[in-house]
Amino acid sequence: MAFHYFEMAVGSAGAQYNLGVAYWFGEDVPEDRRQAVYWFRGAAEQGLANAQHDLGLAYLLGEGVPEDHVRAFAWMDLAAAQGHPSAETNSEKLRRIMTLDQVAKGRQLGQHLSSRITAEKSALAHCKQCREALRSIGDGRMTTHGTYDLRLDSRSRVQLPLPDFSTVGALIDAPPAAERPD
């Protein structure tokens, strides 16, 4: 079962989450909470509410990651915003034991994470639209030097430059204001 999830895990939030669950409980793989958190994070960063909730639980319990109520709250709050019932309950319970400053930092981190997730989804959607548009013109493939080699017919070929997504990457990788050094 786990090997099947490894094969599917690349780019699939559901498969990444399932692999995280397998590692969390030691189903067909050795129990490894750090590996579970790794796969939960990949799925959570793609917006999967179950993974966001379980990553929040890992931070709450200090399982596979250092205990961190601010991060736990941020991930739980994101899952709760999607209507995850356990996340709504757990987020509320967590909020009651946190200081107002911790809640504010958790909300700020949650907003940053939400922005990253939205930016990644937008960039991926744009990439899919570009590929579909190029496929409608002719046969083609991505090259290793930032172009798309498009074959229009048996004799005609053109290389198109691909858009530079480095600005999206910079936005995605930027820490929230609360985590930036002064």
PDB file of C-alpha atoms in Angstrom:
ATOM      1  CA  MET A   1       0.000   0.000   0.000  1.00  0.00           C
ATOM      2  CA  ALA A   2       2.678   2.563   1.005  1.00  0.00           C
ATOM      3  CA  PHE A   3       4.643   2.061  -2.222  1.00  0.00           C
ATOM      4  CA  HIS A   4       1.457   2.884  -4.133  1.00  0.00           C
ATOM      5  CA  TYR A   5       1.233   6.177  -2.207  1.00  0.00           C
ATOM      6  CA  PHE A   6       4.906   6.953  -2.909  1.00  0.00           C
ATOM      7  CA  GLU A   7       4.219   6.586  -6.627  1.00  0.00           C
ATOM      8  CA  MET A   8       1.190   8.862  -6.456  1.00  0.00           C
ATOM      9  CA  ALA A   9       2.558  11.359  -3.922  1.00  0.00           C
ATOM     10  CA  VAL A  10       4.316  13.643  -6.380  1.00  0.00           C
ATOM     11  CA  GLY A  11       1.930  16.573  -6.757  1.00  0.00           C
ATOM     12  CA  SER A  12      -1.104  14.787  -5.303  1.00  0.00           C
ATOM     13  CA  ALA A  13      -2.289  16.282  -2.021  1.00  0.00           C
ATOM     14  CA  GLY A  14      -4.526  13.300  -1.290  1.00  0.00           C
ATOM     15  CA  ALA A  15      -1.752  10.756  -1.829  1.00  0.00           C
ATOM     16  CA  GLN A  16       0.675  12.847   0.225  1.00  0.00           C
ATOM     17  CA  TYR A  17      -1.841  12.988   3.049  1.00  0.00           C
ATOM     18  CA  ASN A  18      -2.449   9.219   2.888  1.00  0.00           C
ATOM     19  CA  LEU A  19       1.285   8.597   3.004  1.00  0.00           C
ATOM     20  CA  GLY A  20       1.510  10.879   6.051  1.00  0.00           C
ATOM     21  CA  VAL A  21      -1.234   8.876   7.762  1.00  0.00           C
ATOM     22  CA  ALA A  22       0.614   5.635   6.922  1.00  0.00           C
ATOM     23  CA  TYR A  23       3.797   6.970   8.556  1.00  0.00           C
ATOM     24  CA  TRP A  24       1.895   8.414  11.532  1.00  0.00           C
ATOM     25  CA  PHE A  25       0.322   5.067  12.420  1.00  0.00           C
ATOM     26  CA  GLY A  26       3.003   2.765  10.983  1.00  0.00           C
ATOM     27  CA  GLU A  27       0.707   1.226   8.368  1.00  0.00           C
ATOM     28  CA  ASP A  28       2.849  -0.778   5.880  1.00  0.00           C
ATOM     29  CA  VAL A  29       5.827   1.465   6.727  1.00  0.00           C
ATOM     30  CA  PRO A  30       7.772   1.980   9.959  1.00  0.00           C
ATOM     31  CA  GLU A  31       6.045   4.462  12.286  1.00  0.00           C
ATOM     32  CA  ASP A  32       7.863   7.766  11.790  1.00  0.00           C
ATOM     33  CA  ARG A  33       6.226  10.979  12.950  1.00  0.00           C
ATOM     34  CA  ARG A  34       8.841  13.198  11.244  1.00  0.00           C
ATOM     35  CA  GLN A  35       8.097  11.537   7.890  1.00  0.00           C
ATOM     36  CA  ALA A  36       4.374  11.856   8.590  1.00  0.00           C
ATOM     37  CA  VAL A  37       4.775  15.584   9.205  1.00  0.00           C
ATOM     38  CA  TYR A  38       6.812  15.926   5.991  1.00  0.00           C
ATOM     39  CA  TRP A  39       3.967  14.436   3.927  1.00  0.00           C
ATOM     40  CA  PHE A  40       1.239  16.255   5.882  1.00  0.00           C
ATOM     41  CA  ARG A  41       3.026  19.555   5.189  1.00  0.00           C
ATOM     42  CA  GLY A  42       3.171  18.859   1.442  1.00  0.00           C
ATOM     43  CA  ALA A  43      -0.566  18.181   1.353  1.00  0.00           C
ATOM     44  CA  ALA A  44      -1.387  21.061   3.741  1.00  0.00           C
ATOM     45  CA  GLU A  45       0.541  23.521   1.562  1.00  0.00           C
ATOM     46  CA  GLN A  46      -1.692  22.457  -1.333  1.00  0.00           C
ATOM     47  CA  GLY A  47      -4.750  23.406   0.739  1.00  0.00           C
ATOM     48  CA  LEU A  48      -5.985  19.977   1.909  1.00  0.00           C
ATOM     49  CA  ALA A  49      -7.994  20.595   5.099  1.00  0.00           C
ATOM     50  CA  ASN A  50      -7.371  17.130   6.626  1.00  0.00           C
ATOM     51  CA  ALA A  51      -3.624  17.608   6.244  1.00  0.00           C
ATOM     52  CA  GLN A  52      -3.782  21.131   7.676  1.00  0.00           C
ATOM     53  CA  HIS A  53      -5.669  19.799  10.702  1.00  0.00           C
ATOM     54  CA  ASP A  54      -3.268  16.900  11.256  1.00  0.00           C
ATOM     55  CA  LEU A  55      -0.212  19.128  10.811  1.00  0.00           C
ATOM     56  CA  GLY A  56      -1.737  21.441  13.413  1.00  0.00           C
ATOM     57  CA  LEU A  57      -2.177  18.459  15.741  1.00  0.00           C
ATOM     58  CA  ALA A  58       1.464  17.492  15.245  1.00  0.00           C
ATOM     59  CA  TYR A  59       2.536  21.005  16.298  1.00  0.00           C
ATOM     60  CA  LEU A  60       0.112  20.953  19.224  1.00  0.00           C
ATOM     61  CA  LEU A  61       1.426  17.610  20.491  1.00  0.00           C
ATOM     62  CA  GLY A  62       5.069  18.177  19.550  1.00  0.00           C
ATOM     63  CA  GLU A  63       5.029  14.954  17.516  1.00  0.00           C
ATOM     64  CA  GLY A  64       7.524  14.976  14.631  1.00  0.00           C
ATOM     65  CA  VAL A  65       8.070  18.718  15.111  1.00  0.00           C
ATOM     66  CA  PRO A  66       8.803  20.903  18.122  1.00  0.00           C
ATOM     67  CA  GLU A  67       5.656  21.830  20.063  1.00  0.00           C
ATOM     68  CA  ASP A  68       4.442  25.202  18.801  1.00  0.00           C
ATOM     69  CA  HIS A  69       0.981  26.486  19.672  1.00  0.00           C
ATOM     70  CA  VAL A  70       1.203  29.426  17.255  1.00  0.00           C
ATOM     71  CA  ARG A  71       1.866  27.150  14.266  1.00  0.00           C
ATOM     72  CA  ALA A  72      -0.696  24.639  15.536  1.00  0.00           C
ATOM     73  CA  PHE A  73      -3.304  27.400  15.696  1.00  0.00           C
ATOM     74  CA  ALA A  74      -2.419  28.745  12.238  1.00  0.00           C
ATOM     75  CA  TRP A  75      -2.811  25.339  10.543  1.00  0.00           C
ATOM     76  CA  MET A  76      -5.948  24.434  12.531  1.00  0.00           C
ATOM     77  CA  ASP A  77      -7.493  27.798  11.705  1.00  0.00           C
ATOM     78  CA  LEU A  78      -6.855  27.254   7.973  1.00  0.00           C
ATOM     79  CA  ALA A  79      -8.546  23.844   8.142  1.00  0.00           C
ATOM     80  CA  ALA A  80     -11.412  25.307  10.183  1.00  0.00           C
ATOM     81  CA  ALA A  81     -11.921  28.024   7.550  1.00  0.00           C
ATOM     82  CA  GLN A  82     -12.609  25.194   5.089  1.00  0.00           C
ATOM     83  CA  GLY A  83     -15.224  23.729   7.418  1.00  0.00           C
ATOM     84  CA  HIS A  84     -13.175  20.865   8.891  1.00  0.00           C
ATOM     85  CA  PRO A  85     -15.283  20.025  11.992  1.00  0.00           C
ATOM     86  CA  SER A  86     -12.471  18.755  14.257  1.00  0.00           C
ATOM     87  CA  ALA A  87     -10.303  21.709  13.283  1.00  0.00           C
ATOM     88  CA  GLU A  88     -13.056  24.143  14.267  1.00  0.00           C
ATOM     89  CA  THR A  89     -13.354  22.524  17.703  1.00  0.00           C
ATOM     90  CA  ASN A  90      -9.596  22.120  18.233  1.00  0.00           C
ATOM     91  CA  SER A  91      -8.831  25.638  17.016  1.00  0.00           C
ATOM     92  CA  GLU A  92     -11.322  27.055  19.503  1.00  0.00           C
ATOM     93  CA  LYS A  93      -9.929  24.943  22.386  1.00  0.00           C
ATOM     94  CA  LEU A  94      -6.384  25.979  21.475  1.00  0.00           C
ATOM     95  CA  ARG A  95      -7.360  29.652  21.302  1.00  0.00           C
ATOM     96  CA  ARG A  96      -8.626  29.447  24.897  1.00  0.00           C
ATOM     97  CA  ILE A  97      -5.225  28.337  26.252  1.00  0.00           C
ATOM     98  CA  MET A  98      -3.151  30.775  24.182  1.00  0.00           C
ATOM     99  CA  THR A  99      -2.275  34.369  25.036  1.00  0.00           C
ATOM    100  CA  LEU A 100      -3.798  37.127  22.929  1.00  0.00           C
ATOM    101  CA  ASP A 101      -0.355  37.779  21.436  1.00  0.00           C
ATOM    102  CA  GLN A 102       0.003  34.111  20.429  1.00  0.00           C
ATOM    103  CA  VAL A 103      -3.459  34.120  18.822  1.00  0.00           C
ATOM    104  CA  ALA A 104      -2.587  37.286  16.885  1.00  0.00           C
ATOM    105  CA  LYS A 105       0.693  35.726  15.683  1.00  0.00           C
ATOM    106  CA  GLY A 106      -1.155  32.531  14.753  1.00  0.00           C
ATOM    107  CA  ARG A 107      -3.714  34.484  12.714  1.00  0.00           C
ATOM    108  CA  GLN A 108      -0.946  36.457  10.997  1.00  0.00           C
ATOM    109  CA  LEU A 109       0.940  33.266  10.163  1.00  0.00           C
ATOM    110  CA  GLY A 110      -2.316  31.706   8.932  1.00  0.00           C
ATOM    111  CA  GLN A 111      -2.918  34.662   6.607  1.00  0.00           C
ATOM    112  CA  HIS A 112       0.625  34.320   5.252  1.00  0.00           C
ATOM    113  CA  LEU A 113       0.177  30.575   4.702  1.00  0.00           C
ATOM    114  CA  SER A 114      -3.170  31.168   3.022  1.00  0.00           C
ATOM    115  CA  SER A 115      -1.541  33.703   0.664  1.00  0.00           C
ATOM    116  CA  ARG A 116       1.215  31.206  -0.191  1.00  0.00           C
ATOM    117  CA  ILE A 117      -1.310  28.465  -0.891  1.00  0.00           C
ATOM    118  CA  THR A 118      -3.371  30.797  -3.099  1.00  0.00           C
ATOM    119  CA  ALA A 119      -0.252  31.968  -5.002  1.00  0.00           C
ATOM    120  CA  GLU A 120       0.889  28.382  -5.599  1.00  0.00           C
ATOM    121  CA  LYS A 121      -2.564  27.321  -6.810  1.00  0.00           C
ATOM    122  CA  SER A 122      -2.683  30.324  -9.134  1.00  0.00           C
ATOM    123  CA  ALA A 123       0.773  29.580 -10.568  1.00  0.00           C
ATOM    124  CA  LEU A 124      -0.131  25.916 -11.085  1.00  0.00           C
ATOM    125  CA  ALA A 125      -3.415  26.841 -12.770  1.00  0.00           C
ATOM    126  CA  HIS A 126      -1.531  29.231 -15.061  1.00  0.00           C
ATOM    127  CA  CYS A 127       0.989  26.498 -15.962  1.00  0.00           C
ATOM    128  CA  LYS A 128      -1.846  24.097 -16.791  1.00  0.00           C
ATOM    129  CA  GLN A 129      -3.549  26.724 -18.970  1.00  0.00           C
ATOM    130  CA  CYS A 130      -0.265  27.387 -20.817  1.00  0.00           C
ATOM    131  CA  ARG A 131       0.290  23.663 -21.432  1.00  0.00           C
ATOM    132  CA  GLU A 132      -3.281  23.188 -22.665  1.00  0.00           C
ATOM    133  CA  ALA A 133      -2.990  26.173 -24.994  1.00  0.00           C
ATOM    134  CA  LEU A 134       0.324  24.936 -26.386  1.00  0.00           C
ATOM    135  CA  ARG A 135      -1.060  21.408 -26.869  1.00  0.00           C
ATOM    136  CA  SER A 136      -3.954  22.819 -28.894  1.00  0.00           C
ATOM    137  CA  ILE A 137      -1.400  24.263 -31.345  1.00  0.00           C
ATOM    138  CA  GLY A 138       0.754  21.166 -31.799  1.00  0.00           C
ATOM    139  CA  ASP A 139       3.028  18.559 -30.266  1.00  0.00           C
ATOM    140  CA  GLY A 140       5.630  19.825 -27.848  1.00  0.00           C
ATOM    141  CA  ARG A 141       7.785  19.298 -24.800  1.00  0.00           C
ATOM    142  CA  MET A 142       9.475  21.332 -22.082  1.00  0.00           C
ATOM    143  CA  THR A 143      13.223  21.792 -22.453  1.00  0.00           C
ATOM    144  CA  THR A 144      15.804  22.080 -19.719  1.00  0.00           C
ATOM    145  CA  HIS A 145      16.736  25.641 -20.668  1.00  0.00           C
ATOM    146  CA  GLY A 146      13.430  27.415 -20.024  1.00  0.00           C
ATOM    147  CA  THR A 147      11.706  27.013 -23.359  1.00  0.00           C
ATOM    148  CA  TYR A 148       8.910  24.957 -24.824  1.00  0.00           C
ATOM    149  CA  ASP A 149       9.886  23.128 -28.015  1.00  0.00           C
ATOM    150  CA  LEU A 150       6.720  23.160 -30.119  1.00  0.00           C
ATOM    151  CA  ARG A 151       6.358  21.103 -33.309  1.00  0.00           C
ATOM    152  CA  LEU A 152       3.640  22.583 -35.503  1.00  0.00           C
ATOM    153  CA  ASP A 153       3.884  19.940 -38.225  1.00  0.00           C
ATOM    154  CA  SER A 154       6.474  17.500 -39.591  1.00  0.00           C
ATOM    155  CA  ARG A 155       8.742  20.341 -40.836  1.00  0.00           C
ATOM    156  CA  SER A 156       7.848  23.367 -38.699  1.00  0.00           C
ATOM    157  CA  ARG A 157       9.143  23.861 -35.216  1.00  0.00           C
ATOM    158  CA  VAL A 158       9.376  26.800 -32.832  1.00  0.00           C
ATOM    159  CA  GLN A 159      10.884  27.335 -29.383  1.00  0.00           C
ATOM    160  CA  LEU A 160       8.816  29.493 -27.070  1.00  0.00           C
ATOM    161  CA  PRO A 161      10.257  31.064 -23.905  1.00  0.00           C
ATOM    162  CA  LEU A 162       8.435  30.026 -20.742  1.00  0.00           C
ATOM    163  CA  PRO A 163       7.197  32.651 -18.282  1.00  0.00           C
ATOM    164  CA  ASP A 164       9.476  33.482 -15.368  1.00  0.00           C
ATOM    165  CA  PHE A 165       7.781  32.308 -12.179  1.00  0.00           C
ATOM    166  CA  SER A 166      10.644  33.438  -9.949  1.00  0.00           C
ATOM    167  CA  THR A 167       8.543  36.338  -8.638  1.00  0.00           C
ATOM    168  CA  VAL A 168       5.861  33.865  -7.568  1.00  0.00           C
ATOM    169  CA  GLY A 169       8.567  31.746  -5.927  1.00  0.00           C
ATOM    170  CA  ALA A 170       9.876  34.804  -4.068  1.00  0.00           C
ATOM    171  CA  LEU A 171       6.363  35.575  -2.834  1.00  0.00           C
ATOM    172  CA  ILE A 172       5.823  31.965  -1.788  1.00  0.00           C
ATOM    173  CA  ASP A 173       9.161  31.734   0.049  1.00  0.00           C
ATOM    174  CA  ALA A 174       8.947  35.115   1.808  1.00  0.00           C
ATOM    175  CA  PRO A 175       8.442  34.797   5.568  1.00  0.00           C
ATOM    176  CA  PRO A 176       5.506  36.649   7.133  1.00  0.00           C
ATOM    177  CA  ALA A 177       6.259  40.056   8.637  1.00  0.00           C
ATOM    178  CA  ALA A 178       6.144  38.562  12.144  1.00  0.00           C
ATOM    179  CA  GLU A 179       9.018  36.186  11.273  1.00  0.00           C
ATOM    180  CA  ARG A 180      11.245  38.629   9.383  1.00  0.00           C
ATOM    181  CA  PRO A 181      14.369  39.871  11.158  1.00  0.00           C
ATOM    182  CA  ASP A 182      14.252  43.553  12.163  1.00  0.00           C
TER     183      ASP A 182
END
